[in-house]
Short mmCIF file of C-alpha atoms in Angstrom, two decimals:
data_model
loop_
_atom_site.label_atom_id
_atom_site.label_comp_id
_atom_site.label_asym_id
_atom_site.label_seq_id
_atom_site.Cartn_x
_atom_site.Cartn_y
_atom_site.Cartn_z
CA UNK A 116 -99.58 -122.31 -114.39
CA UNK A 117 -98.53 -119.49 -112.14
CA UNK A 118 -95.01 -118.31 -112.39
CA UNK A 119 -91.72 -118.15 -110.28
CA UNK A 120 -93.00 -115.88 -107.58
CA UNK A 121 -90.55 -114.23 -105.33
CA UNK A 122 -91.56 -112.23 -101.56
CA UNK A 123 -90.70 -109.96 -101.16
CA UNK A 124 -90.57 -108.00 -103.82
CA UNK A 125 -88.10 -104.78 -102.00
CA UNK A 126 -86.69 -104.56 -98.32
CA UNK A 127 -84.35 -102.06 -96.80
CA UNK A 128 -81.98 -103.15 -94.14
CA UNK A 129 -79.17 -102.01 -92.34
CA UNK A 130 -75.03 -103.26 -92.09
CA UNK A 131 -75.33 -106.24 -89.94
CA UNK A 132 -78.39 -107.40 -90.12
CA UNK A 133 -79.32 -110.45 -91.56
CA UNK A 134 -81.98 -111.25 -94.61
CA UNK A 135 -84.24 -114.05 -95.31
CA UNK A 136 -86.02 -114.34 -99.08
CA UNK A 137 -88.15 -116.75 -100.34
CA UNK A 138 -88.72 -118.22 -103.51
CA UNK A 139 -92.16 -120.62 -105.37
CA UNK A 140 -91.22 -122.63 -107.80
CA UNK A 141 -93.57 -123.13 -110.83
CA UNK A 142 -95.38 -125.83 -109.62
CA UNK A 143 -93.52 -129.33 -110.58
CA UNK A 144 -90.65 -127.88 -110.79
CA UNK A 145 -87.97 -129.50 -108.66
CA UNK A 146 -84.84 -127.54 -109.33
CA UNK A 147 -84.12 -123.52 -107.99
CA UNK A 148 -81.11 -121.95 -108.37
CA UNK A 149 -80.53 -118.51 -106.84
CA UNK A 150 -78.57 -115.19 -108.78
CA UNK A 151 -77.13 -112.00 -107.41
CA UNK A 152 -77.71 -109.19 -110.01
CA UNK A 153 -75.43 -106.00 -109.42
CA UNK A 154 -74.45 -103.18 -112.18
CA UNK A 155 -71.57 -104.53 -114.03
CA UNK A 156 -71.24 -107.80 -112.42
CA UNK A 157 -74.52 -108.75 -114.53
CA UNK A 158 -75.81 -111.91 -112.60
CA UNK A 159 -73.64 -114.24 -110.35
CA UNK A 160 -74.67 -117.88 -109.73
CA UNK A 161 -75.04 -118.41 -106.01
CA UNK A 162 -76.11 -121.64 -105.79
CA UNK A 163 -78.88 -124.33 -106.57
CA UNK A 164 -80.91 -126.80 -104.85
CA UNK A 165 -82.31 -130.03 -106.13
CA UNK A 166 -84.92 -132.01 -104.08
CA UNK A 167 -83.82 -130.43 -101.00
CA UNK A 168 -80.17 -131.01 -101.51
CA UNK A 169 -77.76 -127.99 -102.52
CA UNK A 170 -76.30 -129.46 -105.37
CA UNK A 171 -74.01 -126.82 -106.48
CA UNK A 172 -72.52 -123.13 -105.24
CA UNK A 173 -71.03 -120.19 -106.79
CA UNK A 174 -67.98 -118.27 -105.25
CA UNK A 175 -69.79 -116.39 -102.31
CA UNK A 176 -69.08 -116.22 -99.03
CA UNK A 177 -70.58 -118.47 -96.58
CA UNK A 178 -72.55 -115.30 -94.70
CA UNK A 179 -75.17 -116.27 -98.06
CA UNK A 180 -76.93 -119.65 -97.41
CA UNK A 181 -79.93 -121.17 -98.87
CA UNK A 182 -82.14 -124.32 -97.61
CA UNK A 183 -85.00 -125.62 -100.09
CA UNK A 184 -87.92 -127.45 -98.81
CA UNK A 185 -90.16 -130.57 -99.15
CA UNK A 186 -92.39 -128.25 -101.37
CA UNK A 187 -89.42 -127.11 -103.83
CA UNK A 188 -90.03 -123.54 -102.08
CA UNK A 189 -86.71 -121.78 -101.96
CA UNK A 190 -85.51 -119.85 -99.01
CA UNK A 191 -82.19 -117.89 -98.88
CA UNK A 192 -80.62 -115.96 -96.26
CA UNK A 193 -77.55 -114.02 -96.01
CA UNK A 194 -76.39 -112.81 -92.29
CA UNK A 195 -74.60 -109.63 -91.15
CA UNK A 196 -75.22 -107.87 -94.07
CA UNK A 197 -72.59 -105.34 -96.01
CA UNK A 198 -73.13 -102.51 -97.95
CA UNK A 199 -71.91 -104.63 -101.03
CA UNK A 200 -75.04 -106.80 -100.82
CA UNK A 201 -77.39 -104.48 -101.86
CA UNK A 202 -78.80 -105.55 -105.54
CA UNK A 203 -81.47 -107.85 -107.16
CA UNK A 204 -81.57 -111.37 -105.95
CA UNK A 205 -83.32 -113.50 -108.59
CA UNK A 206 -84.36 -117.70 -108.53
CA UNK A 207 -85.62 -119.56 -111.43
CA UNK A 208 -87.05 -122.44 -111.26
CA UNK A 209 -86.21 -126.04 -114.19
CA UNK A 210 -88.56 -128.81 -113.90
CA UNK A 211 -85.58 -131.79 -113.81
CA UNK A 212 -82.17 -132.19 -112.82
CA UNK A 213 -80.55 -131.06 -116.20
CA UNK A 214 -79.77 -127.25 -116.45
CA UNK A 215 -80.49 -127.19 -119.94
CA UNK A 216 -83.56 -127.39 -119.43
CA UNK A 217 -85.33 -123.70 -119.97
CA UNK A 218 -84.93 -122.09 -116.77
CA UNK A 219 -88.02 -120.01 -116.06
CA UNK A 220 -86.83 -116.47 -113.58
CA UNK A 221 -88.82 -115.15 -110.74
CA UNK A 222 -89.23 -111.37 -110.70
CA UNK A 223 -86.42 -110.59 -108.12
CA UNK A 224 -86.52 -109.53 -104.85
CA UNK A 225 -84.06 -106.18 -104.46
CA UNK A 226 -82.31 -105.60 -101.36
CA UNK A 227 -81.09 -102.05 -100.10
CA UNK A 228 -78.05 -102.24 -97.33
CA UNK A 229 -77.79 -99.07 -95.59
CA UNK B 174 -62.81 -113.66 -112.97
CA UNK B 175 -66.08 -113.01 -116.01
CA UNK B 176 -65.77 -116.02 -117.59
CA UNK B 177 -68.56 -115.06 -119.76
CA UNK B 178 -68.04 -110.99 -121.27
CA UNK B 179 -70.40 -108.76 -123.26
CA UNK B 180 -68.37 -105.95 -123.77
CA UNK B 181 -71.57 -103.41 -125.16
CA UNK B 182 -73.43 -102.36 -122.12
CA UNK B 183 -75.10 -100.63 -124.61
CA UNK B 184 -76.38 -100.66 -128.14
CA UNK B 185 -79.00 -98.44 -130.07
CA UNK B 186 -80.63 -99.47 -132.95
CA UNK B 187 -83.39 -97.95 -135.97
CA UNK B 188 -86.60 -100.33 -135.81
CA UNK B 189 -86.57 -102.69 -138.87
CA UNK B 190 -82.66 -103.14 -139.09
CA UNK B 191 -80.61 -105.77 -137.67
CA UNK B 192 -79.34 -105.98 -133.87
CA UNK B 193 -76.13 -108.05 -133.15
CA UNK B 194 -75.17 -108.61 -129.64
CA UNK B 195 -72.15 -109.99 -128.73
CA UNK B 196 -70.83 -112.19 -126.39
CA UNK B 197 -67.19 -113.90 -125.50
CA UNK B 198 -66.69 -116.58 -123.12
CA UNK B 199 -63.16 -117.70 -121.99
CA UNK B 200 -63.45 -121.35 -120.92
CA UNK B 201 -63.63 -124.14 -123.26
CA UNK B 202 -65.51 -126.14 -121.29
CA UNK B 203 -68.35 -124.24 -122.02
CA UNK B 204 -70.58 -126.46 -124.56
CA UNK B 205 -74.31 -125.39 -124.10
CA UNK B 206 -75.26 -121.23 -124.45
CA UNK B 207 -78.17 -119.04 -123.92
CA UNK B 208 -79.86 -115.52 -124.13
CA UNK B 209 -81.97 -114.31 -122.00
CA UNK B 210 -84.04 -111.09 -122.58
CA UNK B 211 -84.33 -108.65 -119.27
CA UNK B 212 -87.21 -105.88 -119.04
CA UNK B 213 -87.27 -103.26 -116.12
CA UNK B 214 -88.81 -104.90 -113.13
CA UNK B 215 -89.46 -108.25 -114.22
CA UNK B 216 -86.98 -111.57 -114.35
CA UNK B 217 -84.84 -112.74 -117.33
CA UNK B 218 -87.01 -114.82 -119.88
CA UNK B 219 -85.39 -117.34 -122.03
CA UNK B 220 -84.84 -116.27 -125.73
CA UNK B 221 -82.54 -118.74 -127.54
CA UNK B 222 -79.86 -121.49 -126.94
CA UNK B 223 -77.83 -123.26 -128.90
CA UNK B 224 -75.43 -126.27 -128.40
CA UNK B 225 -71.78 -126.31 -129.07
CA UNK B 226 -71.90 -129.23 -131.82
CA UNK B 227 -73.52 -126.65 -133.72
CA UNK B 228 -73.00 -123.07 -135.16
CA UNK B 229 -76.48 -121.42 -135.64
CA UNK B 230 -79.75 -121.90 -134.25
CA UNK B 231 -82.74 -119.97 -135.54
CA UNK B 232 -86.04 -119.08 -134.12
CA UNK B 233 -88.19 -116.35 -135.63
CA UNK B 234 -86.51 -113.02 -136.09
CA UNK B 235 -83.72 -114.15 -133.60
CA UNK B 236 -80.62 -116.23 -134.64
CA UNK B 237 -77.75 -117.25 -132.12
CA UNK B 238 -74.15 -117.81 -133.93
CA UNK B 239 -71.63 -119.52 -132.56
CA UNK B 240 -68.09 -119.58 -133.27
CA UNK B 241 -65.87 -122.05 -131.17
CA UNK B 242 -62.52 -121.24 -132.28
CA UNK B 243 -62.98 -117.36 -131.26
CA UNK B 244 -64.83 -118.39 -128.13
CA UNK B 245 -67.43 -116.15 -129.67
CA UNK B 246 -71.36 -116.08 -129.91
CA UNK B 247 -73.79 -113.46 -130.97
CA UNK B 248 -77.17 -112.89 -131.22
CA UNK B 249 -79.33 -111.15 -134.58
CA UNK B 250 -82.81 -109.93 -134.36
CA UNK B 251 -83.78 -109.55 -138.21
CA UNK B 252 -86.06 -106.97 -137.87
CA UNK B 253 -85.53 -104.88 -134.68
CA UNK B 254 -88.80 -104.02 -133.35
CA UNK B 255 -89.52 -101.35 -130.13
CA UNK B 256 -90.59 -103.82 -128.17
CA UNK B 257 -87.10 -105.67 -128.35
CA UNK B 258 -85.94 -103.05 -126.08
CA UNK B 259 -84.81 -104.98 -123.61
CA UNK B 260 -81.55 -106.04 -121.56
CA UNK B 261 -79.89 -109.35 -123.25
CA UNK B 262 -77.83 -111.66 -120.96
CA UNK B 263 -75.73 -114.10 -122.69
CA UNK B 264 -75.36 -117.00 -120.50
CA UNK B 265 -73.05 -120.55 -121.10
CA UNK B 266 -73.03 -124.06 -119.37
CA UNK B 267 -70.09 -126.18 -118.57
CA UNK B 268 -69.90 -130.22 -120.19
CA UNK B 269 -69.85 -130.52 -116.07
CA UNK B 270 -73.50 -128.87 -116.55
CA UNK B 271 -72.73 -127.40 -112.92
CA UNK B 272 -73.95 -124.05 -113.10
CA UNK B 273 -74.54 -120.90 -115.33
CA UNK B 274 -72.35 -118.44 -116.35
CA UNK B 275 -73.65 -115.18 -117.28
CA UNK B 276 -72.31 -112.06 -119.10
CA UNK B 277 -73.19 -108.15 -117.82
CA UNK B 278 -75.53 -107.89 -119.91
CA UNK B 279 -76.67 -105.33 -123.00
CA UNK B 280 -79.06 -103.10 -123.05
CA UNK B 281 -80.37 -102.87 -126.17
CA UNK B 282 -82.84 -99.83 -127.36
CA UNK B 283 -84.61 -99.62 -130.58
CA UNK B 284 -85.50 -96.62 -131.99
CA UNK B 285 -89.08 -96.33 -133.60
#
Protein backbone atom coordinates (compact mmCIF):
# COMPACT_ATOMS: atom_id res chain seq x y z
CA UNK A 1 0.00 0.00 0.00
CA UNK A 2 1.43 3.37 -0.84
CA UNK A 3 1.83 5.80 1.95
CA UNK A 4 0.45 9.25 3.17
CA UNK A 5 1.71 11.31 0.29
CA UNK A 6 1.80 15.00 0.65
CA UNK A 7 2.34 17.83 -2.66
CA UNK A 8 4.05 19.60 -2.44
CA UNK A 9 6.81 18.73 -0.85
CA UNK A 10 8.46 22.82 -0.35
CA UNK A 11 6.93 26.25 -1.57
CA UNK A 12 8.08 29.76 -0.93
CA UNK A 13 5.57 32.48 -0.65
CA UNK A 14 5.29 35.87 0.30
CA UNK A 15 3.19 37.96 3.46
CA UNK A 16 -0.25 37.94 2.14
CA UNK A 17 -0.58 35.49 -0.02
CA UNK A 18 -2.55 32.64 0.42
CA UNK A 19 -1.52 28.65 0.33
CA UNK A 20 -3.27 25.61 -0.74
CA UNK A 21 -1.69 21.88 0.26
CA UNK A 22 -2.91 18.71 -0.40
CA UNK A 23 -2.87 15.59 1.26
CA UNK A 24 -3.57 11.25 -0.03
CA UNK A 25 -4.63 9.29 2.40
CA UNK A 26 -3.40 5.62 2.51
CA UNK A 27 -5.90 4.19 0.58
CA UNK A 28 -9.07 3.12 2.92
CA UNK A 29 -8.29 5.32 5.15
CA UNK A 30 -11.15 7.65 6.04
CA UNK A 31 -9.80 9.91 8.72
CA UNK A 32 -6.87 12.99 8.09
CA UNK A 33 -5.95 15.20 10.53
CA UNK A 34 -3.59 18.07 9.73
CA UNK A 35 -0.28 19.37 12.18
CA UNK A 36 1.75 22.54 12.16
CA UNK A 37 5.39 21.65 13.10
CA UNK A 38 7.53 24.80 14.22
CA UNK A 39 10.94 24.73 16.47
CA UNK A 40 9.83 24.60 19.97
CA UNK A 41 6.20 24.47 19.50
CA UNK A 42 6.86 20.68 18.36
CA UNK A 43 3.56 19.85 16.42
CA UNK A 44 0.13 21.65 16.90
CA UNK A 45 -3.16 19.87 16.02
CA UNK A 46 -4.99 21.94 13.46
CA UNK A 47 -7.74 20.05 12.77
CA UNK A 48 -9.26 16.71 11.34
CA UNK A 49 -11.71 15.59 8.90
CA UNK A 50 -13.81 12.49 8.89
CA UNK A 51 -15.82 11.47 5.76
CA UNK A 52 -15.84 14.90 4.55
CA UNK A 53 -16.94 16.47 7.75
CA UNK A 54 -14.35 18.53 9.99
CA UNK A 55 -14.88 16.82 13.03
CA UNK A 56 -12.57 18.59 15.28
CA UNK A 57 -10.06 21.91 15.34
CA UNK A 58 -7.14 23.02 17.21
CA UNK A 59 -6.67 26.71 18.45
CA UNK A 60 -5.74 28.44 15.04
CA UNK A 61 -7.01 31.16 13.53
CA UNK A 62 -9.66 30.95 11.03
CA UNK A 63 -7.12 32.44 8.05
CA UNK A 64 -6.13 28.18 8.20
CA UNK A 65 -9.04 26.11 6.73
CA UNK A 66 -9.19 22.67 5.44
CA UNK A 67 -12.03 20.85 3.21
CA UNK A 68 -11.63 16.90 2.65
CA UNK A 69 -13.15 15.24 -0.26
CA UNK A 70 -15.33 12.33 -1.51
CA UNK A 71 -11.91 10.50 -2.05
CA UNK A 72 -10.57 11.10 1.70
CA UNK A 73 -7.92 13.47 -0.18
CA UNK A 74 -7.10 16.29 2.17
CA UNK A 75 -6.77 19.84 1.09
CA UNK A 76 -5.76 22.75 3.41
CA UNK A 77 -5.39 26.30 2.82
CA UNK A 78 -4.40 29.13 4.89
CA UNK A 79 -5.01 32.86 3.35
CA UNK A 80 -2.98 36.07 3.76
CA UNK A 81 -0.14 34.50 4.95
CA UNK A 82 2.33 35.84 7.98
CA UNK A 83 5.73 35.45 8.54
CA UNK A 84 4.76 33.16 11.59
CA UNK A 85 3.40 30.50 9.22
CA UNK A 86 6.38 29.41 7.84
CA UNK A 87 7.16 25.61 9.14
CA UNK A 88 6.29 21.93 8.29
CA UNK A 89 2.68 21.16 7.75
CA UNK A 90 2.18 17.40 8.23
CA UNK A 91 -1.39 15.01 7.74
CA UNK A 92 -1.67 11.48 8.75
CA UNK A 93 -4.01 9.50 7.77
CA UNK A 94 -6.28 6.45 10.57
CA UNK A 95 -8.37 4.05 8.80
CA UNK A 96 -11.71 4.58 11.31
CA UNK A 97 -13.19 7.11 13.37
CA UNK A 98 -11.20 6.27 16.64
CA UNK A 99 -7.85 8.22 17.07
CA UNK A 100 -6.29 5.46 18.70
CA UNK A 101 -6.02 3.89 16.02
CA UNK A 102 -2.12 4.07 14.66
CA UNK A 103 -2.01 7.18 12.83
CA UNK A 104 0.25 6.73 9.81
CA UNK A 105 2.20 10.66 8.88
CA UNK A 106 2.71 11.97 5.45
CA UNK A 107 6.17 13.39 4.78
CA UNK A 108 5.27 17.16 5.28
CA UNK A 109 4.97 19.76 3.07
CA UNK A 110 7.30 22.94 4.44
CA UNK A 111 6.24 26.33 3.81
CA UNK A 112 8.67 29.46 3.67
CA UNK A 113 6.78 33.05 4.31
CA UNK A 114 8.89 35.77 3.15
CA UNK B 1 -0.64 26.55 26.89
CA UNK B 2 1.82 22.84 26.20
CA UNK B 3 -0.33 20.65 27.69
CA UNK B 4 1.97 17.93 26.79
CA UNK B 5 6.09 18.99 27.80
CA UNK B 6 9.37 17.21 27.01
CA UNK B 7 11.65 19.29 28.67
CA UNK B 8 15.15 17.56 26.83
CA UNK B 9 15.31 18.97 23.40
CA UNK B 10 18.18 17.03 23.51
CA UNK B 11 19.80 13.87 24.73
CA UNK B 12 23.09 11.97 23.71
CA UNK B 13 23.64 8.61 24.34
CA UNK B 14 26.76 5.59 23.95
CA UNK B 15 25.25 2.75 21.57
CA UNK B 16 24.32 -0.33 23.70
CA UNK B 17 23.17 1.65 26.92
CA UNK B 18 19.81 2.69 27.85
CA UNK B 19 17.89 5.92 26.47
CA UNK B 20 15.06 7.42 28.69
CA UNK B 21 12.99 10.12 27.29
CA UNK B 22 10.76 11.93 29.18
CA UNK B 23 7.59 13.34 28.93
CA UNK B 24 4.94 15.37 31.35
CA UNK B 25 1.51 16.11 30.48
CA UNK B 26 -0.69 18.49 32.61
CA UNK B 27 -4.31 17.45 32.02
CA UNK B 28 -5.87 14.54 33.59
CA UNK B 29 -8.02 13.89 31.07
CA UNK B 30 -5.43 12.54 29.16
CA UNK B 31 -5.96 8.54 29.21
CA UNK B 32 -4.38 7.09 25.94
CA UNK B 33 -0.32 8.10 25.06
CA UNK B 34 2.06 7.67 22.28
CA UNK B 35 5.66 8.07 20.81
CA UNK B 36 6.37 8.77 17.73
CA UNK B 37 9.93 8.55 16.21
CA UNK B 38 10.89 11.68 13.70
CA UNK B 39 13.89 11.33 11.09
CA UNK B 40 15.12 14.41 8.99
CA UNK B 41 12.82 14.81 6.07
CA UNK B 42 10.38 12.23 6.53
CA UNK B 43 6.92 12.18 8.82
CA UNK B 44 6.57 10.92 12.45
CA UNK B 45 6.16 7.00 12.53
CA UNK B 46 4.39 5.41 15.36
CA UNK B 47 6.67 3.70 18.00
CA UNK B 48 4.67 2.76 21.13
CA UNK B 49 1.40 3.57 23.07
CA UNK B 50 0.14 2.68 26.02
CA UNK B 51 -3.27 3.13 27.83
CA UNK B 52 -3.83 4.83 31.08
CA UNK B 53 -5.35 1.63 32.97
CA UNK B 54 -1.95 0.50 32.67
CA UNK B 55 1.70 1.39 33.66
CA UNK B 56 4.12 -0.28 31.13
CA UNK B 57 3.85 -1.50 27.76
CA UNK B 58 6.71 -3.31 26.08
CA UNK B 59 7.67 -3.92 22.56
CA UNK B 60 11.16 -5.03 21.60
CA UNK B 61 13.96 -2.90 22.90
CA UNK B 62 11.39 -0.04 23.61
CA UNK B 63 9.26 0.19 26.84
CA UNK B 64 6.76 3.15 27.58
CA UNK B 65 6.19 3.83 31.56
CA UNK B 66 3.59 5.51 32.80
CA UNK B 67 3.06 7.10 35.99
CA UNK B 68 -0.45 8.77 36.61
CA UNK B 69 -0.01 10.36 39.84
CA UNK B 70 3.18 12.46 38.51
CA UNK B 71 1.43 13.04 35.21
CA UNK B 72 4.59 11.42 33.96
CA UNK B 73 5.59 8.95 31.05
CA UNK B 74 8.87 7.93 29.61
CA UNK B 75 10.19 6.00 27.09
CA UNK B 76 13.52 3.20 27.37
CA UNK B 77 15.27 1.81 24.42
CA UNK B 78 17.31 -1.20 26.05
CA UNK B 79 19.98 -1.21 23.85
CA UNK B 80 20.50 2.18 22.08
CA UNK B 81 21.45 1.51 18.64
CA UNK B 82 22.76 4.42 15.83
CA UNK B 83 20.01 4.04 13.99
CA UNK B 84 17.67 5.18 16.97
CA UNK B 85 18.89 8.55 16.23
CA UNK B 86 15.97 10.06 15.73
CA UNK B 87 13.52 12.92 17.07
CA UNK B 88 10.85 11.32 19.69
CA UNK B 89 7.46 13.09 20.06
CA UNK B 90 5.49 12.11 22.98
CA UNK B 91 1.96 12.55 22.15
CA UNK B 92 -1.48 11.98 24.62
CA UNK B 93 -5.30 11.64 23.86
CA UNK B 94 -8.14 13.01 25.82
CA UNK B 95 -11.18 10.26 27.33
CA UNK B 96 -13.05 12.95 24.82
CA UNK B 97 -10.60 11.18 22.15
CA UNK B 98 -10.86 14.73 20.35
CA UNK B 99 -7.53 15.34 19.22
CA UNK B 100 -3.71 14.84 19.89
CA UNK B 101 -1.57 16.52 22.01
CA UNK B 102 1.98 16.54 21.30
CA UNK B 103 5.20 17.46 23.21
CA UNK B 104 8.40 19.50 21.39
CA UNK B 105 9.94 16.81 20.87
CA UNK B 106 13.68 15.15 21.69
CA UNK B 107 16.21 14.67 19.68
CA UNK B 108 17.90 11.88 20.59
CA UNK B 109 21.62 10.92 19.16
CA UNK B 110 23.43 7.78 19.78
CA UNK B 111 26.85 7.61 19.71
CA UNK B 112 28.51 4.51 17.92
Amino acid sequence: KAGVTQTPRYLIKTRGQQVTLSCSPISGHRSVSWYQQTPGQGLQFLFEYFSETQRNKGNFPGRFSGRQFSNSRSEMNVSTLELGDSALYLCASTQGANLQETQYFGPGTRLLVL
Amino acid sequence: DQQVKQNSPSLSVQEGRISILNCDYTNSMFDYFLWYKKYPAEGPTFLISISSIKDKNEDGRFTVFLNKSAKHLSLHIVPSQPGDSAVYFCAAISNTGNQFYFGTGTSLTVIP
